Short mmCIF file of C-alpha atoms in Angstrom, two decimals:
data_model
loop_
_atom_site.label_atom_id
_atom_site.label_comp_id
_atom_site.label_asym_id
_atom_site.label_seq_id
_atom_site.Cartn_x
_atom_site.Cartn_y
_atom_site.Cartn_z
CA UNK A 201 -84.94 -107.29 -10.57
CA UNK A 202 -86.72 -106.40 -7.71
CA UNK A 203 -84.52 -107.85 -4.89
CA UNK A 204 -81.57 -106.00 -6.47
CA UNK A 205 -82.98 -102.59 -5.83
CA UNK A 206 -82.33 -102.60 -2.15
CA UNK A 207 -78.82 -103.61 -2.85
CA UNK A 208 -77.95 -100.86 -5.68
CA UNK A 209 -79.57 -98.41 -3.70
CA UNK A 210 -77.31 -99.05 -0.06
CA UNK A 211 -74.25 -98.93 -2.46
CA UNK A 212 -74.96 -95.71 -3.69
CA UNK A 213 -75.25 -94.46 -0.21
CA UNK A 214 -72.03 -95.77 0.66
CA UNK A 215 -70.52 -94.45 -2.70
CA UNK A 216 -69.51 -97.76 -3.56
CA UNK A 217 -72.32 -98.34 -6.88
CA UNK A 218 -71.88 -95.75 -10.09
CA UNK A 219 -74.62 -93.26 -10.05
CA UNK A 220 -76.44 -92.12 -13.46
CA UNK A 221 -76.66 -88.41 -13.30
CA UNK A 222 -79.89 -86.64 -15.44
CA UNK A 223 -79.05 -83.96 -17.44
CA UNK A 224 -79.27 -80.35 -16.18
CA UNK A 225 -81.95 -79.96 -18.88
CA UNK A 226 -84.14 -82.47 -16.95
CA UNK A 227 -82.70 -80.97 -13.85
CA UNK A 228 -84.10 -77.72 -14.74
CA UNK A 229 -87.67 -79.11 -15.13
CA UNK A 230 -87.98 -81.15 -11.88
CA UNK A 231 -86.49 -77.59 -10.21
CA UNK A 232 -89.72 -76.08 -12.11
CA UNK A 233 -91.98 -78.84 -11.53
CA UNK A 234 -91.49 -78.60 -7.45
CA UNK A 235 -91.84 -74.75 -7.33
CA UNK A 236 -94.63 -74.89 -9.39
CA UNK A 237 -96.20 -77.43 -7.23
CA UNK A 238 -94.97 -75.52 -3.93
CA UNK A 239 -96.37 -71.99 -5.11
CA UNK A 240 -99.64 -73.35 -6.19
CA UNK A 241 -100.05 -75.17 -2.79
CA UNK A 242 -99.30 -71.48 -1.12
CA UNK A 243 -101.02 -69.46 -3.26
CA UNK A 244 -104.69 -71.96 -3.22
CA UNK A 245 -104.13 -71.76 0.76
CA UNK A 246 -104.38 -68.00 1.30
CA UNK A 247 -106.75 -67.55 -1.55
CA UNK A 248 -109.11 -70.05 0.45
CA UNK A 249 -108.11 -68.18 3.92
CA UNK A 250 -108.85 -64.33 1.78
CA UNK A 251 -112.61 -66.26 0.63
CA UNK A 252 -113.13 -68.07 4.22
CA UNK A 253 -111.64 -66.34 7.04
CA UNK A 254 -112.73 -68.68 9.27
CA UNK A 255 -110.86 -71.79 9.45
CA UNK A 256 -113.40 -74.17 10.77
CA UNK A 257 -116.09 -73.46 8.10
CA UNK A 258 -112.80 -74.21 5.52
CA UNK A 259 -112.22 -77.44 7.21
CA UNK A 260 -115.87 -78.33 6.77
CA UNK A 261 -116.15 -77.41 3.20
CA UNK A 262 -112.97 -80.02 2.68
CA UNK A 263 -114.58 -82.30 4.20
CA UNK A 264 -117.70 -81.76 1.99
CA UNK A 265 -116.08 -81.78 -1.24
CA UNK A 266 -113.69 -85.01 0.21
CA UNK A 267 -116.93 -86.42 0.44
CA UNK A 268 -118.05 -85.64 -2.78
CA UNK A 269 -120.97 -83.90 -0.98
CA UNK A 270 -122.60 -80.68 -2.03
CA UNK A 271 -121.53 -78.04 0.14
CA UNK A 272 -124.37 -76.32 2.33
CA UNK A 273 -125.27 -72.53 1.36
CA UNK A 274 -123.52 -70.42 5.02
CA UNK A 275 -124.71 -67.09 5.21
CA UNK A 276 -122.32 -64.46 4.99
CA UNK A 277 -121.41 -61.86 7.74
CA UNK A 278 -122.79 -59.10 5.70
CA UNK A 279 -126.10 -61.11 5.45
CA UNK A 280 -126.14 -62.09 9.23
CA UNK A 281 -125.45 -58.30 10.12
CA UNK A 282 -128.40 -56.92 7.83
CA UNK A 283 -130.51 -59.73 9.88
CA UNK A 284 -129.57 -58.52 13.34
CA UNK A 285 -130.14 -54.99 11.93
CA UNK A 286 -133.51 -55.43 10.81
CA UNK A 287 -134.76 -57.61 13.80
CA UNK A 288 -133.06 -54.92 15.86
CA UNK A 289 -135.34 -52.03 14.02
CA UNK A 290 -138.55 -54.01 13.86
CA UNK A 291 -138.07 -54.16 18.27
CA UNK A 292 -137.13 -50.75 18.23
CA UNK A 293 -139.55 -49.20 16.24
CA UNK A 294 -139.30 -48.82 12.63
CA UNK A 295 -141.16 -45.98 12.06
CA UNK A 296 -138.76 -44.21 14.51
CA UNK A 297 -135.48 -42.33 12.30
CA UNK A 298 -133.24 -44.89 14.10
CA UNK A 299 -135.58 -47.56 13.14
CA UNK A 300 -136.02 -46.56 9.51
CA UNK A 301 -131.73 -45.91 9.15
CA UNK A 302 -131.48 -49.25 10.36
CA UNK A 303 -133.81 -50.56 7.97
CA UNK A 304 -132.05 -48.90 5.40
CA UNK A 305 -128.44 -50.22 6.51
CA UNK A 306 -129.93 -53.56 6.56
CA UNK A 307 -130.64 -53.52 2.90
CA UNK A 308 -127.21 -52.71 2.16
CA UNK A 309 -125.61 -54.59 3.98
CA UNK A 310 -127.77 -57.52 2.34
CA UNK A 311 -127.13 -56.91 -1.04
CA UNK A 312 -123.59 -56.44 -0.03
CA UNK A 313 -123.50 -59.67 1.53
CA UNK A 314 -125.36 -61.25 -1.67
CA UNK A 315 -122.57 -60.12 -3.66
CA UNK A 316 -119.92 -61.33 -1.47
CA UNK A 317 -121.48 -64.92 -2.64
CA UNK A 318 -121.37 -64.30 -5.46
CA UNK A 319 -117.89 -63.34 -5.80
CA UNK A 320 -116.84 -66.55 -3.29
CA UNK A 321 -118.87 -68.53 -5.69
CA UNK A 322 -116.99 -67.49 -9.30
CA UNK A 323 -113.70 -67.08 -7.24
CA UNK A 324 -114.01 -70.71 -6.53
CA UNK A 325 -115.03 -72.03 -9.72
CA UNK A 326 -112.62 -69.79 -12.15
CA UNK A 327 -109.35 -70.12 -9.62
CA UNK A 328 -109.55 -72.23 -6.91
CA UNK A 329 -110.90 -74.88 -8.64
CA UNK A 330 -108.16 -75.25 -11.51
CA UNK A 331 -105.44 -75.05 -8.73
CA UNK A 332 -106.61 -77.91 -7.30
CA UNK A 333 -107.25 -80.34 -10.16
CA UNK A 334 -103.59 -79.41 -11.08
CA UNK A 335 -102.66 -80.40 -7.33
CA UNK A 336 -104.69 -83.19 -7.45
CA UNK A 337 -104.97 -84.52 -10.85
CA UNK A 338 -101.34 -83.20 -13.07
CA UNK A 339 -98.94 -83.19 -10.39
CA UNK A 340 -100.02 -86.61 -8.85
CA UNK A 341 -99.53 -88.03 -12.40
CA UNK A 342 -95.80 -86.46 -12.75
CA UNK A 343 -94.95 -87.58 -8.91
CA UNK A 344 -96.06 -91.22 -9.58
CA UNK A 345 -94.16 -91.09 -12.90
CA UNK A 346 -90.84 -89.47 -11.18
CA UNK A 347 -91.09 -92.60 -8.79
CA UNK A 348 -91.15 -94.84 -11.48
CA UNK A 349 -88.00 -93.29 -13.02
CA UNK A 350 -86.33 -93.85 -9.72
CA UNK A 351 -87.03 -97.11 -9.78
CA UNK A 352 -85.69 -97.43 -13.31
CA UNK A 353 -82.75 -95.51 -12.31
CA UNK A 354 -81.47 -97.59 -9.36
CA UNK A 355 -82.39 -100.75 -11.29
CA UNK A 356 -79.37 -99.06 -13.97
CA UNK A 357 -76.97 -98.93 -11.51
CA UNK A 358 -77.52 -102.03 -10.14
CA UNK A 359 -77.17 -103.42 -13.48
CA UNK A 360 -73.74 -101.36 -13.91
CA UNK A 361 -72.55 -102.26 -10.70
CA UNK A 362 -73.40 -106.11 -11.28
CA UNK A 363 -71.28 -106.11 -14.98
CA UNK A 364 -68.60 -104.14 -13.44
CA UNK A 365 -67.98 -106.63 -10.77
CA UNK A 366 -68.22 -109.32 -13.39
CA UNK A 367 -65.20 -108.00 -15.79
CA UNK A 368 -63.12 -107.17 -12.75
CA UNK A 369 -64.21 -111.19 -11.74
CA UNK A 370 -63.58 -112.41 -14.97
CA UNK A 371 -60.11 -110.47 -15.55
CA UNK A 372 -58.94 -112.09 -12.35
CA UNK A 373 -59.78 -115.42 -13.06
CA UNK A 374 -57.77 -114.78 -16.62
CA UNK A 375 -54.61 -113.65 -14.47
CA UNK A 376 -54.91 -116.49 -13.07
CA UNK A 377 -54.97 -119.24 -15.45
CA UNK A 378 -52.39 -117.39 -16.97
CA UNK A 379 -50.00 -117.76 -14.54
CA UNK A 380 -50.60 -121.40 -13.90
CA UNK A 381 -47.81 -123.78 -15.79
CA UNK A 382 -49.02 -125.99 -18.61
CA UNK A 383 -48.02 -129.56 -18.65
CA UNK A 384 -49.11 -131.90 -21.51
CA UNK A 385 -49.76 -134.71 -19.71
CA UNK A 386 -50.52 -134.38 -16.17
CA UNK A 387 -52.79 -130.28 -15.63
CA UNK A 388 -52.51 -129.35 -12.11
CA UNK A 389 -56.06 -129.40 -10.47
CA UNK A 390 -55.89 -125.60 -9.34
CA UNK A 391 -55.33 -124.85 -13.55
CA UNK A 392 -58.80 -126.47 -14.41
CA UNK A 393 -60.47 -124.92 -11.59
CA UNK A 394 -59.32 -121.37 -12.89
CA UNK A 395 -60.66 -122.43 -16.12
CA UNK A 396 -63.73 -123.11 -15.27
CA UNK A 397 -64.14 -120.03 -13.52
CA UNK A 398 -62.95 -117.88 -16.28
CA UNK A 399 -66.04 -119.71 -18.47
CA UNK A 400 -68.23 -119.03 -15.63
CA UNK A 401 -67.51 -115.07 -15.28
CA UNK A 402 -67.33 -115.10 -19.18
CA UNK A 403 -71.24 -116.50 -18.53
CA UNK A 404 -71.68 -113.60 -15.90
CA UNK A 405 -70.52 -110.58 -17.68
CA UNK A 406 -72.81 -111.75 -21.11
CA UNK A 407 -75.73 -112.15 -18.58
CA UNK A 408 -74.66 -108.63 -17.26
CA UNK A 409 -74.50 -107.30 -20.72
CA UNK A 410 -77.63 -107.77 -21.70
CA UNK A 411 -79.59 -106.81 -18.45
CA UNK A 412 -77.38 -103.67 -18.99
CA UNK A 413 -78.77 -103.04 -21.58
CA UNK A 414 -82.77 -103.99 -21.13
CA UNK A 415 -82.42 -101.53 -17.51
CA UNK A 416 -81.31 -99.04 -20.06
CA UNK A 417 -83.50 -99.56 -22.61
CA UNK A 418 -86.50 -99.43 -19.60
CA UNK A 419 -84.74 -96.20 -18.35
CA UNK A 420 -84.56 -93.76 -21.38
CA UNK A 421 -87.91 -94.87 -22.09
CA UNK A 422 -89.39 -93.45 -18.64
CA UNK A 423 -87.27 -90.68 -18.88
CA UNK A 424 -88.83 -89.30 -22.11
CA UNK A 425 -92.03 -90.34 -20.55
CA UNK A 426 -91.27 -87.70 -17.81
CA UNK A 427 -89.73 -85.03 -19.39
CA UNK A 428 -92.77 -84.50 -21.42
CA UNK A 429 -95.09 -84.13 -18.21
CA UNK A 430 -92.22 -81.81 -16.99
CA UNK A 431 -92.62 -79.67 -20.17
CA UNK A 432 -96.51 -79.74 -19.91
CA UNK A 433 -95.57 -77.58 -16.55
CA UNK A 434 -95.50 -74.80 -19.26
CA UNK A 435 -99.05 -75.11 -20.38
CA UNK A 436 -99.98 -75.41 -16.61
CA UNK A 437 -98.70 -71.82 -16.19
CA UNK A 438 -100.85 -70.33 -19.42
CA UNK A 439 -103.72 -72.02 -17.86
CA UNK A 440 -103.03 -70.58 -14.40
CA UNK A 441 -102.34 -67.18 -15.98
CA UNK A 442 -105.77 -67.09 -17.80
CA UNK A 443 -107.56 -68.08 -14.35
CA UNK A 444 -105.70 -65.88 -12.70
CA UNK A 445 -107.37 -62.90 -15.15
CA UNK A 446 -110.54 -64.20 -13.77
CA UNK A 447 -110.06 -63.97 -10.27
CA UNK A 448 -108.65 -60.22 -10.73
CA UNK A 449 -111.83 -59.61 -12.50
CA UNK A 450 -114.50 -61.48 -10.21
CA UNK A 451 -112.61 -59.11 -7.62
CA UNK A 452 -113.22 -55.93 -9.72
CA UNK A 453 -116.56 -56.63 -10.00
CA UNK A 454 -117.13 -57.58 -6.57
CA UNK A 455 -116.02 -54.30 -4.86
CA UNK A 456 -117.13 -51.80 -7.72
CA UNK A 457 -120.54 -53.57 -6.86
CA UNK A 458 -120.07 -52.92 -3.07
CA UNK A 459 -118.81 -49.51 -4.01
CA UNK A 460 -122.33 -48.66 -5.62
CA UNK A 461 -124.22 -49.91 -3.24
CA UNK A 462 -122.62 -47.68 -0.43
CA UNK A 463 -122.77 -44.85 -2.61
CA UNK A 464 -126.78 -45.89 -2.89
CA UNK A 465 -126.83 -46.33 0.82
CA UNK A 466 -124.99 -42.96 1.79
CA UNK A 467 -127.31 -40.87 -0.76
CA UNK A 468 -130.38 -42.23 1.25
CA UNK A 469 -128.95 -41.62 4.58
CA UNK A 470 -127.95 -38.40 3.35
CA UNK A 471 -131.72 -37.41 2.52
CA UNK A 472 -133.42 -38.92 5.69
CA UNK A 473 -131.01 -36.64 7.62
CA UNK A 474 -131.85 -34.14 5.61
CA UNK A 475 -135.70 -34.20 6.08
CA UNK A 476 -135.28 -35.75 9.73
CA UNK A 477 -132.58 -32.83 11.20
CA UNK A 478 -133.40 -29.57 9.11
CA UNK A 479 -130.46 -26.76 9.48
CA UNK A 480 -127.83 -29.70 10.44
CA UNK A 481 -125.15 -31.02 9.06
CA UNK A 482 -125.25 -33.57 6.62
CA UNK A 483 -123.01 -36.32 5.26
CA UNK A 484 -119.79 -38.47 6.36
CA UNK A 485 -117.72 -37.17 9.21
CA UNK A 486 -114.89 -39.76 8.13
CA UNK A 487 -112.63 -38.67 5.46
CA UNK A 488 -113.45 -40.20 2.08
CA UNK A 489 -110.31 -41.93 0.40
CA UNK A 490 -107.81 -39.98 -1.13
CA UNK A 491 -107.09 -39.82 -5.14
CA UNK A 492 -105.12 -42.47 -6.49
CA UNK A 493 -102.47 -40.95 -8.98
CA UNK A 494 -103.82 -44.14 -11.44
CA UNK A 495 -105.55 -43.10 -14.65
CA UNK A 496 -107.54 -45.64 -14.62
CA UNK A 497 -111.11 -45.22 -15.36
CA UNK A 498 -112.54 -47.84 -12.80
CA UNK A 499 -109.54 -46.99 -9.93
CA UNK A 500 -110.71 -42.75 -10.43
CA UNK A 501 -114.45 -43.35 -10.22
CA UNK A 502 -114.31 -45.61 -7.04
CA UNK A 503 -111.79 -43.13 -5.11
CA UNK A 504 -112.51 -39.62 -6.06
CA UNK A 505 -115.32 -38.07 -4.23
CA UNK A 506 -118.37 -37.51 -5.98
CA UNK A 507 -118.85 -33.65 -6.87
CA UNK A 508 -123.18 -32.60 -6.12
CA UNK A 509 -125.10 -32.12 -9.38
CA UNK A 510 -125.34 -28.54 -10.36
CA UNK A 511 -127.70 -29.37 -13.15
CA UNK A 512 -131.22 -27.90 -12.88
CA UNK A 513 -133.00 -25.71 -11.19
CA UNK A 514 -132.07 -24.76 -7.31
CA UNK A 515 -134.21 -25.41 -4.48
CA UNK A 516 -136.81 -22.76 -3.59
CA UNK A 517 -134.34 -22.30 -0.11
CA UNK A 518 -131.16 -21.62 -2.57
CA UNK A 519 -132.86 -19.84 -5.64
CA UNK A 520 -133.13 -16.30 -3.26
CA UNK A 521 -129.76 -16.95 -1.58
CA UNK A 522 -127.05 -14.22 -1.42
CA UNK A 523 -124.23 -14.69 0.03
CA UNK A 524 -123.62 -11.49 1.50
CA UNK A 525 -126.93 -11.22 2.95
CA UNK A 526 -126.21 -14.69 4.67
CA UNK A 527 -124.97 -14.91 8.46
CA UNK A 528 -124.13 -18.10 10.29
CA UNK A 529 -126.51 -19.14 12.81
CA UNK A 530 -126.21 -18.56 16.57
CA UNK A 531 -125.42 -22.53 17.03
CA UNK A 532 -124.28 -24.90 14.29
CA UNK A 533 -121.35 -23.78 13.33
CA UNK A 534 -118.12 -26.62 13.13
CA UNK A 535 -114.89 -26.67 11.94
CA UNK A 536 -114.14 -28.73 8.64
CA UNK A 537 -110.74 -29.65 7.27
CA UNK A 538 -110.62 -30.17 3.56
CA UNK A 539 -109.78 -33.25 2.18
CA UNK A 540 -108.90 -32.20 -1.69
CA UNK A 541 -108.29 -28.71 -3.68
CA UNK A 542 -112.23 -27.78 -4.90
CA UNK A 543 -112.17 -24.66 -8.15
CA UNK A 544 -115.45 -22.92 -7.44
CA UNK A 545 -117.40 -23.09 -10.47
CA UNK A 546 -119.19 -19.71 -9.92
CA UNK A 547 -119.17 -16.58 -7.83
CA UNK A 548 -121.42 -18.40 -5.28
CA UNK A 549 -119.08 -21.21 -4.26
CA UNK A 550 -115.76 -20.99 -2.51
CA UNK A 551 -112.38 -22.48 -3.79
CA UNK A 552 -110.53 -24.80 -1.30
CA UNK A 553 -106.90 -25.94 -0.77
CA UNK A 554 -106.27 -29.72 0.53
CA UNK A 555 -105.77 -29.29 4.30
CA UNK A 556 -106.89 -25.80 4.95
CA UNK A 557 -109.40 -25.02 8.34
CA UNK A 558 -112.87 -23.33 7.79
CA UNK A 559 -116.13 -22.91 9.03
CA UNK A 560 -118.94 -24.80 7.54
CA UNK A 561 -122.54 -24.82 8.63
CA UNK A 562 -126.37 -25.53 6.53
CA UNK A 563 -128.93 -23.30 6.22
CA UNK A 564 -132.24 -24.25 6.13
CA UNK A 565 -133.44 -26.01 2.19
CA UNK A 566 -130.12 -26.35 1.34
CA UNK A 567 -129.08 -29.41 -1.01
CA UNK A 568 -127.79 -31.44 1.76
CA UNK A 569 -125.17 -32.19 -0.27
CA UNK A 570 -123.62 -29.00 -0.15
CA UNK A 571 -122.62 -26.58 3.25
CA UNK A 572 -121.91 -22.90 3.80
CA UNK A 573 -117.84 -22.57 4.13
CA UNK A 574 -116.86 -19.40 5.53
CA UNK A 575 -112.53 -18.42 5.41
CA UNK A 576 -112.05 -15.25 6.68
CA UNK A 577 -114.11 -12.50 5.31
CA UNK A 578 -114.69 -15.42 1.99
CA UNK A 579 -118.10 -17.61 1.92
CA UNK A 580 -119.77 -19.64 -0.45
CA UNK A 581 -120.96 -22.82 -1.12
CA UNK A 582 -118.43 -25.93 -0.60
CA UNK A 583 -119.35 -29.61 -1.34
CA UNK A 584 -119.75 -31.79 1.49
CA UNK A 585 -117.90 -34.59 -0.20
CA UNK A 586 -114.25 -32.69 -0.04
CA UNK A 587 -114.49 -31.86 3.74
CA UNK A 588 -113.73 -33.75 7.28
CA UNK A 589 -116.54 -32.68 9.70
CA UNK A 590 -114.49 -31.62 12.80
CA UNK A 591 -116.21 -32.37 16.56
#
């Protein structure tokens, strides 16, 4: 059996051996099978680029895990940043309001690099992980089983090729004897030579016959054998699907974690300005991000800009203010485009329009969250959140 392979095989590439064809059923699912396969190999790749930018810290963790070795803990560039930062502050003085804002950063940017772990971490384990045991484990299984069908496949055609020959052999040596005269007493040698070939090729295609059918016996039975691993490509996809959940969750969580911490971060920085530069502005001179038309509850909260509390009482510097009493200071003064429509919510604030100029500036106890906007003859109170601090 095995030294016929070769053989049925070279006729087939000449055309010159009978080919059995699979059915476009089973067609279909090896078509499946190898896009599966191809879009899973794409998909872990770029996943593992998007958790490990850098490609010689992925080639170590392969060799790691090829290893079967635990993987050493790297620290993250958030983590090495909020090191540099706090060595940098401890030289430089931390008491000093550089020092202390770079303290302060540092923190951040720890826990910010602690949570980037920890997102790497579940990434790994909910979706990287199951992609490659399907890589490694599943699809190896259905590739050494679609070899073995091969196999089975050209050993059929041999098999079909060898009886064919063997009933065209066997019909010529019948012509022959055929043709050959029959005397009673005296039978011309080339008459019992043509006999006994005609027994021999009678031998042939039996022997044929039944390796015919044992190859095809063999073959249906690793078909089947294959088609159900094909169909199991199916339940590889709800499994993929329900890790695929995960990783858009582990990524939720990740940056509405990051997104809290720089809130934190910018509500301390905020304050220390505050106390440290008295009758300056305060708060981000880079525009915030821009409403997302989404109604989602998590996608509004982490992109609309935070209105100040107007709970409670006013500070003692804003519970005597009046607005009409109030004149902008001799220096101070800047320009501030507005980043979204504001409705004032009393006669003490003033309205804005998305991409309208004014003139903001802070008065001394103010809620640093919160500057005087002046448009014209108009002024009020306008939240510091909704504006683009002009230089």
């Amino acid at each position: 059996m095995h030294t016929r392979v070769p053989w049925g095989f070279t006729e087939e590439k000449f055309g010159q051996a009978e080919k059995t064809e699979l059915d476009a059923n089973f067609e279909n699912l090896l078509a499946r099978a190898d896009s599966t396969k191809n879009w899973t190999e794409k998909i872990l790749r770029q996943t593992e680029v998007l958790l490990q930018p850098n490609p010689s810290a992925r080639v170590e963790e392969f060799l790691y895990e090829k290893l079967d070795r635990k993987v050493p803990s790297r620290v993250t560039n958030g983590e090495l940043l909020a090191q540099y930062m706090a060595e940098a502050a401890s030289e430089l003085g931390p008491t000093t309001p550089y020092g202390k804002t770079l303290i302060k950063v540092s923190e951040a940017e720890k826990r910010l690099g602690a949570t980037e772990r920890d997102f790497i971490h579940a990434a790994s384990i909910n979706f990287l992980t199951p992609l490659r045991n399907f890589l490694e484990g599943d699809w190896k299984t259905i590739s050494k089983e679609r070899r073995l069908l091969q196999n089975r496949r050209l050993d059929l055609d041999v098999c079909k090729a060898r009886l064919k020959k063997a009933k065209a052999a066997e019909a010529k040596a019948a012509c022959e004897g055929d043709t050959v005269p029959d005397f009673q007493e005296t039978r011309p040698r080339n008459y019992i030579l043509s006999a006994s070939a005609s027994a021999l090729w009678n031998d042939e295609v039996d022997k044929s016959e039944q390796e015919l059918r044992v190859a095809q016996t063999e073959f249906d039975r690793q078909a089947e054998v294959t088609r159900l691993l094909l169909e199991g490509i199916s339940s590889t996809h709800v499994n993929h699907l329900r890790c695929l959940q995960e990783f858009v969750e582990s990524q939720t969580t990740y940056y509405a974690q990051c997104y809290r911490h720089m809130l934190d971060l910018q509500k301390q920085l905020g304050s220390s300005q505050g106390a440290i530069f008295p009758g300056t502005f305060v708060g981000t001179t880079e525009p915030a991000s821009p409403p997302l038309s989404s109604t989602s509850p998590t996608t509004t909260a982490a992109t609309m800009p935070m209105e100040p509390s107007v709970a409670g009482p006013a500070p003692p510097g804003e519970a005597a203010l009046c607005l009409e009493e109030v004149a902008p200071p001799a220096s101070g003064t800047r320009k501030a485009r507005v980043l979204y429509d504001y409705e004032a919510a009393d006669s003490s604030e003033l309205a804005l329009l998305a991409d309208e100029l004014i003139t903001v500036y802070s008065l001394p106890g103010m809620d640093p969250d919160w500057l005087i906007g002046e448009r014209g003859n108009k002024k009020g109170k306008v939240p510091v959140t909704y504006l683009e601090l002009l230089s």
